[in-house]
Tab-separated table of C-alpha atoms in Angstrom:
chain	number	residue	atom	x	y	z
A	1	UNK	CA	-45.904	36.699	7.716
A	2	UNK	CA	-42.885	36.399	9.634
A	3	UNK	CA	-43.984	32.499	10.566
A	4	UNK	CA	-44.587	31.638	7.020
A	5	UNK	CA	-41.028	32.892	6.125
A	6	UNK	CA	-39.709	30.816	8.872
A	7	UNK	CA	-41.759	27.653	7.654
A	8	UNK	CA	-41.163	28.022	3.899
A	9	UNK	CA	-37.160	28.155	5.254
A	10	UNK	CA	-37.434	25.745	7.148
A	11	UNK	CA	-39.478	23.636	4.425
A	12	UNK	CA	-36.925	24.139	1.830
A	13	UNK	CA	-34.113	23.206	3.991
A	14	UNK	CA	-35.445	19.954	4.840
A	15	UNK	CA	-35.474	19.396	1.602
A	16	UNK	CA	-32.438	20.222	0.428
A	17	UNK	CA	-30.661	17.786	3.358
A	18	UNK	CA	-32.856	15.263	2.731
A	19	UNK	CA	-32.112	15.163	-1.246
A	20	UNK	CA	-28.403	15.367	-0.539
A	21	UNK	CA	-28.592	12.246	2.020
A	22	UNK	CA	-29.808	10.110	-0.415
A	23	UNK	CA	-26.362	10.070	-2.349
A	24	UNK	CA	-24.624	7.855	-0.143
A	25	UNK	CA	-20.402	8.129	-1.484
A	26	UNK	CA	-19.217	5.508	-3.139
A	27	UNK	CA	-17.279	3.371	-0.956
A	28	UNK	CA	-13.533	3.919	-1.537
A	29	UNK	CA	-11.093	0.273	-1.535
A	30	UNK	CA	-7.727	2.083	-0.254
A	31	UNK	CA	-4.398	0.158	-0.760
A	32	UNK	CA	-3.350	-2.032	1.596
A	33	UNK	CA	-0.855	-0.975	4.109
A	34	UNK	CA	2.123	-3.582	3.776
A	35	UNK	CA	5.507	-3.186	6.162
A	36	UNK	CA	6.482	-6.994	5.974
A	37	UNK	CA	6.814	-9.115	3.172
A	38	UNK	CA	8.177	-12.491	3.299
A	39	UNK	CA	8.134	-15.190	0.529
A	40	UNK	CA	9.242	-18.772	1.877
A	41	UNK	CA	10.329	-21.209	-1.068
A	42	UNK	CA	10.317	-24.579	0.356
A	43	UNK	CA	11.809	-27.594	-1.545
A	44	UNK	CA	9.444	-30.120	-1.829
A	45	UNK	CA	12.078	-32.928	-1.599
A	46	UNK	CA	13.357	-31.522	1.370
A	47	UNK	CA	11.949	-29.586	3.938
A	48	UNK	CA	14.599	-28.163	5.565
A	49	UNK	CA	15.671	-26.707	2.147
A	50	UNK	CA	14.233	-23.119	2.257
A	51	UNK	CA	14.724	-19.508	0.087
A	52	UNK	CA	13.347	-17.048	2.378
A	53	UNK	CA	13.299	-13.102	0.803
A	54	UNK	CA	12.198	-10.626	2.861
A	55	UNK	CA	11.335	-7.271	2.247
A	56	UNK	CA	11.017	-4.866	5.635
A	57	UNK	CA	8.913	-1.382	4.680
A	58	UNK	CA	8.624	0.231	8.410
A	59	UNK	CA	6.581	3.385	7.145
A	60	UNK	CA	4.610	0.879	3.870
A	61	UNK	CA	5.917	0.434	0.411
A	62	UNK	CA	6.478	3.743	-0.425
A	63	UNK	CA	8.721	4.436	2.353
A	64	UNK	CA	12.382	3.346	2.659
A	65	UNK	CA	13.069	-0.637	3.027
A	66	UNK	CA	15.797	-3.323	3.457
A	67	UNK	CA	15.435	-6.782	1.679
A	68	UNK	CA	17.484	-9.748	3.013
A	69	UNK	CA	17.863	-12.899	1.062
A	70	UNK	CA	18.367	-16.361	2.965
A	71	UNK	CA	19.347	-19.556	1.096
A	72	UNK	CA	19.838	-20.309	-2.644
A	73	UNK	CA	17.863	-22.547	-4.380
A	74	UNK	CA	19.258	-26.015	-5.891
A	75	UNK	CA	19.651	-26.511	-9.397
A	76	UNK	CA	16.593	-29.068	-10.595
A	77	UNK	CA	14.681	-28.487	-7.238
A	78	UNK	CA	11.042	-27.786	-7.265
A	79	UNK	CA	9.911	-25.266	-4.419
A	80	UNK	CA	6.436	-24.349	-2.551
A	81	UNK	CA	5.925	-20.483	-2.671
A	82	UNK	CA	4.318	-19.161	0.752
A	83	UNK	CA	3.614	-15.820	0.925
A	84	UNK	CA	3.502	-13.322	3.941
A	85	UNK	CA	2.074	-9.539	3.969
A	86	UNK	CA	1.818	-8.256	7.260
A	87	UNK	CA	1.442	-4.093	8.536
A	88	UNK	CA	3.466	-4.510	11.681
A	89	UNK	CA	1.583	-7.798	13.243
A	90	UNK	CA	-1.748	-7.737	11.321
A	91	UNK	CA	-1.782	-10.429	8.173
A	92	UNK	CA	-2.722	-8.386	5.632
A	93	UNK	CA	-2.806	-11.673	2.892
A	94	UNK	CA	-5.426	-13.794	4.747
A	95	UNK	CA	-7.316	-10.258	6.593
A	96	UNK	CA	-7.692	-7.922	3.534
A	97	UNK	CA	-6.310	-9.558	0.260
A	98	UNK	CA	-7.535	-12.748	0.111
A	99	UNK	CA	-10.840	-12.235	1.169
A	100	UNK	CA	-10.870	-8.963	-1.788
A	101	UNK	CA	-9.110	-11.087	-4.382
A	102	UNK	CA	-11.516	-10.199	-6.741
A	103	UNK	CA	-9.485	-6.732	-6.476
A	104	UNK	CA	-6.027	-7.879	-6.275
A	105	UNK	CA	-3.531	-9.637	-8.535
A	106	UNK	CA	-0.015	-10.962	-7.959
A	107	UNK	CA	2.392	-10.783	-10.917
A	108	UNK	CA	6.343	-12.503	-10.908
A	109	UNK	CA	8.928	-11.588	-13.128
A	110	UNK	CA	12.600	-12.965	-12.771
A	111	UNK	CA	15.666	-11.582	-14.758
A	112	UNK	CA	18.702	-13.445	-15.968
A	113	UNK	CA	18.023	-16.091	-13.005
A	114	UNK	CA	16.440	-19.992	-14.296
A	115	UNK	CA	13.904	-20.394	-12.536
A	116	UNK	CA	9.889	-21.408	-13.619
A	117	UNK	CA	7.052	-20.566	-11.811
A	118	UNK	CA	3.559	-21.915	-12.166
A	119	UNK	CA	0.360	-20.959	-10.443
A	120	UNK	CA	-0.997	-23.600	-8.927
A	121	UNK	CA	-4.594	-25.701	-9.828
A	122	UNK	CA	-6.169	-24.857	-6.166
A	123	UNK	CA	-4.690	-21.517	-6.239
A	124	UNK	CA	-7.453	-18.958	-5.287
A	125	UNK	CA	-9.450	-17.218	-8.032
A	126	UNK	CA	-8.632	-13.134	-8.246
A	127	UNK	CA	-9.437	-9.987	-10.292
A	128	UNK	CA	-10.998	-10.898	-13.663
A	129	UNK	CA	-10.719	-15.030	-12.970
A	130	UNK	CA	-7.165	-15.440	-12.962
A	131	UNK	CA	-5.376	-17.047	-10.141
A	132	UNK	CA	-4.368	-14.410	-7.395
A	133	UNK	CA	-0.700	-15.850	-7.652
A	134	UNK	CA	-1.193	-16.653	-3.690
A	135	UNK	CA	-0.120	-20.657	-4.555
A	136	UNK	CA	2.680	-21.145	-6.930
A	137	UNK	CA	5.424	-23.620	-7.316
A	138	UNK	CA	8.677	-22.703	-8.867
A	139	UNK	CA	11.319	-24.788	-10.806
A	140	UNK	CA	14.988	-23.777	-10.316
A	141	UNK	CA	16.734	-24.777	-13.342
A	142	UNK	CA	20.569	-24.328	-14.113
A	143	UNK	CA	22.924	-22.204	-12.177
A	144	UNK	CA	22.648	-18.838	-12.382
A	145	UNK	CA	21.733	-15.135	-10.389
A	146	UNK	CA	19.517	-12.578	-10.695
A	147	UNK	CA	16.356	-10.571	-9.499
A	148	UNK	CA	12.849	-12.316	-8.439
A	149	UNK	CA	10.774	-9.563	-8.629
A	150	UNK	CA	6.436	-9.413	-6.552
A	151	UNK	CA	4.118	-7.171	-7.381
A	152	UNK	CA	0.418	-6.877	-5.779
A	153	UNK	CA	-1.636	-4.767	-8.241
A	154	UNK	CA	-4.764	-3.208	-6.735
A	155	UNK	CA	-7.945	-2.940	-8.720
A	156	UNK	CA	-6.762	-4.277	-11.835
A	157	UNK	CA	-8.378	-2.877	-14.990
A	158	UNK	CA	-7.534	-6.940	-16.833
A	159	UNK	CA	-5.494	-9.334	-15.260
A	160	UNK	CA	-3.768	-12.783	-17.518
A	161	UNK	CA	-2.239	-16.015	-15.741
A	162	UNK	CA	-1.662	-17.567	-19.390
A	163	UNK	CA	1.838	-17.147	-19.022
A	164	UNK	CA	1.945	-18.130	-15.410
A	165	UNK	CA	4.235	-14.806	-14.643
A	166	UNK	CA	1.029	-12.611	-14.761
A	167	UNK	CA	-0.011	-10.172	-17.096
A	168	UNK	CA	-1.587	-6.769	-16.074
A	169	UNK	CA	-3.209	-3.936	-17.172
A	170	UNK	CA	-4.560	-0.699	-15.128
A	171	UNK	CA	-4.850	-0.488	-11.249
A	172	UNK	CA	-2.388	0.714	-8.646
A	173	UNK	CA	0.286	-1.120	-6.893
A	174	UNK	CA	0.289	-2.942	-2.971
A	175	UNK	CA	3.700	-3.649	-3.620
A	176	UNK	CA	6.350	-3.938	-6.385
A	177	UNK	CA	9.633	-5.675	-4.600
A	178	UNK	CA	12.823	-6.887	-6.374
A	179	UNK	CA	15.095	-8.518	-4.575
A	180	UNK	CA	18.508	-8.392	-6.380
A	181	UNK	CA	21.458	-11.220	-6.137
A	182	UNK	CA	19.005	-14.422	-5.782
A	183	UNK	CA	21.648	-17.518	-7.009
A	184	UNK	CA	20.337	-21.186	-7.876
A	185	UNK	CA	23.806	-23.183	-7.326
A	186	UNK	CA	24.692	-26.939	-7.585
């Protein structure tokens, strides 16, 4: 009697593991881990003409930060954005994002500066078939100064590059950086 307990036990408990087993957890996409941001705005009439901003996050985005602008752009100019993400010396655009940029989506938003941004035809394709915002050229138009604002948005509910800026609903943010005082001058 006692070895039939011990089997029917045994018996049940098998199958109680093995039925819980079978649900295997959905895999979870955690936000990317992002200390360094740099975006390098190189005229494309002149090389040695360059807008660097830079964003430093030691502990991540959520953390405390500096951001350091280099340069101003020229009035008329047309500029080559290239982007940077790194956590501490791991490239976090070409390691994680790029290669996920079905879940990621970068949206630009300036205020009271003149400049035009456009995402570019060989940009790569993100979240919902939009351009990830990785290639982008931007205009400078008249003097002026303001904020250039990057945001990364993380599993993006709906995503919209009609109006070049980006447009997007849903999902959690990478990143959301303004960088304050950016000047296009003569």
């Amino acid at each position: 009697m006692k070895t039939i307990k011990l089997l029917s036990i045994l018996f049940i408990s098998t199958m109680l593991f093995t039925a819980c087993s079978d649900d295997d957890p959905v895999p979870v996409l955690e936000e990317e881990m992002i200390t360094n941001v740099k975006l390098t705005f190189t005229n494309a009439a002149d090389a040695a003409d360059k807008v660097e901003l830079i964003n430093v996050a030691p502990n991540g985005q959520d953390g405390t930060f500096t951001n350091t602008i280099n340069g101003d752009f020229k009035t008329g100019a047309t500029y080559a954005l290239s982007l940077e993400l790194l956590n501490g010396d791991e490239d976090v655009l070409t390691e994680d994002i790029i290669p996920e940029a079905a879940e990621h989506f970068f949206k630009f938003k300036v205020n009271e500066i003149n400049l035009t941004m456009t995402r570019d035809n060989d940009d790569t394709d993100g979240a919902g078939g939009s351009k990830l915002g990785v290639k982008t050229t931007w205009v400078a138009g008249a003097v002026s100064s303001g904020n250039v604002s990057i945001s990364l948005i993380h599993e993006p509910t709906s995503t919209n590059d009609s109006d070049e800026w980006g447009v997007v609903e849903g999902g959690s943010e990478d990143l959301n950086i303004t960088f304050i005082g950016v000047k296009v001058v003569q």
